[in-house]
GROMACS .gro file of C-alpha atoms in nm:
model
   84
    1UNK     CA    1  -0.715  -0.784   1.361
    2UNK     CA    2  -0.730  -0.773   0.984
    3UNK     CA    3  -0.739  -0.393   0.984
    4UNK     CA    4  -0.410  -0.378   1.174
    5UNK     CA    5  -0.253  -0.626   0.934
    6UNK     CA    6  -0.361  -0.420   0.633
    7UNK     CA    7  -0.221  -0.103   0.788
    8UNK     CA    8   0.109  -0.275   0.864
    9UNK     CA    9   0.137  -0.433   0.519
   10UNK     CA   10   0.054  -0.111   0.337
   11UNK     CA   11   0.304   0.090   0.537
   12UNK     CA   12   0.572  -0.173   0.486
   13UNK     CA   13   0.515  -0.193   0.109
   14UNK     CA   14   0.525   0.186   0.080
   15UNK     CA   15   0.842   0.208   0.285
   16UNK     CA   16   1.010  -0.065   0.078
   17UNK     CA   17   0.907   0.115  -0.241
   18UNK     CA   18   1.070   0.433  -0.111
   19UNK     CA   19   1.390   0.241  -0.041
   20UNK     CA   20   1.394   0.059  -0.376
   21UNK     CA   21   1.329   0.376  -0.577
   22UNK     CA   22   1.580   0.570  -0.366
   23UNK     CA   23   1.339   0.839  -0.258
   24UNK     CA   24   1.552   1.093  -0.073
   25UNK     CA   25   1.304   1.350   0.055
   26UNK     CA   26   1.074   1.305   0.353
   27UNK     CA   27   0.751   1.411   0.174
   28UNK     CA   28   0.821   1.152  -0.097
   29UNK     CA   29   0.869   0.879   0.160
   30UNK     CA   30   0.548   0.978   0.337
   31UNK     CA   31   0.365   0.981   0.003
   32UNK     CA   32   0.486   0.628  -0.079
   33UNK     CA   33   0.382   0.500   0.263
   34UNK     CA   34   0.043   0.672   0.228
   35UNK     CA   35  -0.026   0.524  -0.114
   36UNK     CA   36   0.078   0.180   0.010
   37UNK     CA   37  -0.150   0.217   0.310
   38UNK     CA   38  -0.450   0.321   0.102
   39UNK     CA   39  -0.392   0.047  -0.156
   40UNK     CA   40  -0.362  -0.223   0.109
   41UNK     CA   41  -0.669  -0.106   0.298
   42UNK     CA   42  -0.896  -0.081  -0.005
   43UNK     CA   43  -0.795  -0.407  -0.171
   44UNK     CA   44  -0.761  -0.604   0.153
   45UNK     CA   45  -1.097  -0.497   0.288
   46UNK     CA   46  -1.261  -0.560  -0.049
   47UNK     CA   47  -1.119  -0.914  -0.058
   48UNK     CA   48  -1.218  -0.967   0.307
   49UNK     CA   49  -1.584  -0.872   0.242
   50UNK     CA   50  -1.539  -0.533   0.413
   51UNK     CA   51  -1.482  -0.697   0.751
   52UNK     CA   52  -1.273  -0.455   0.957
   53UNK     CA   53  -1.235  -0.659   1.272
   54UNK     CA   54  -1.298  -1.013   1.151
   55UNK     CA   55  -1.060  -1.291   1.070
   56UNK     CA   56  -0.794  -1.257   0.805
   57UNK     CA   57  -0.794  -1.481   0.499
   58UNK     CA   58  -0.494  -1.560   0.280
   59UNK     CA   59  -0.681  -1.412  -0.015
   60UNK     CA   60  -0.727  -1.081   0.163
   61UNK     CA   61  -0.364  -1.081   0.270
   62UNK     CA   62  -0.246  -1.137  -0.087
   63UNK     CA   63  -0.487  -0.878  -0.218
   64UNK     CA   64  -0.360  -0.619   0.028
   65UNK     CA   65   0.001  -0.680  -0.079
   66UNK     CA   66  -0.090  -0.660  -0.447
   67UNK     CA   67  -0.311  -0.354  -0.399
   68UNK     CA   68  -0.041  -0.166  -0.212
   69UNK     CA   69   0.224  -0.251  -0.470
   70UNK     CA   70   0.000  -0.156  -0.763
   71UNK     CA   71  -0.108   0.176  -0.613
   72UNK     CA   72   0.250   0.273  -0.523
   73UNK     CA   73   0.367   0.180  -0.875
   74UNK     CA   74   0.088   0.383  -1.037
   75UNK     CA   75   0.168   0.683  -0.818
   76UNK     CA   76   0.538   0.659  -0.907
   77UNK     CA   77   0.458   0.642  -1.279
   78UNK     CA   78   0.217   0.935  -1.264
   79UNK     CA   79   0.448   1.154  -1.057
   80UNK     CA   80   0.751   1.077  -1.276
   81UNK     CA   81   0.548   1.161  -1.586
   82UNK     CA   82   0.443   1.502  -1.452
   83UNK     CA   83   0.788   1.596  -1.322
   84UNK     CA   84   0.974   1.506  -1.643
   0.00000   0.00000   0.00000
């Protein structure tokens, strides 16, 4: 169950980041969703003691949100730096 929650949270954070930063192109939106997904999975599973199918703790939920947001922000900063 926790794995599905992390996937949903990561995708949602990435999609919201694409909306907030006004990403117009489809590859950019997919990239934001992908980075959000990876960030949520890594940080959420780390905080949940690498339990893929176990119960979900509030700490792991918060970590997945923070991890997704941080990874999307870092990717935006790095990509804006290289394109400018």
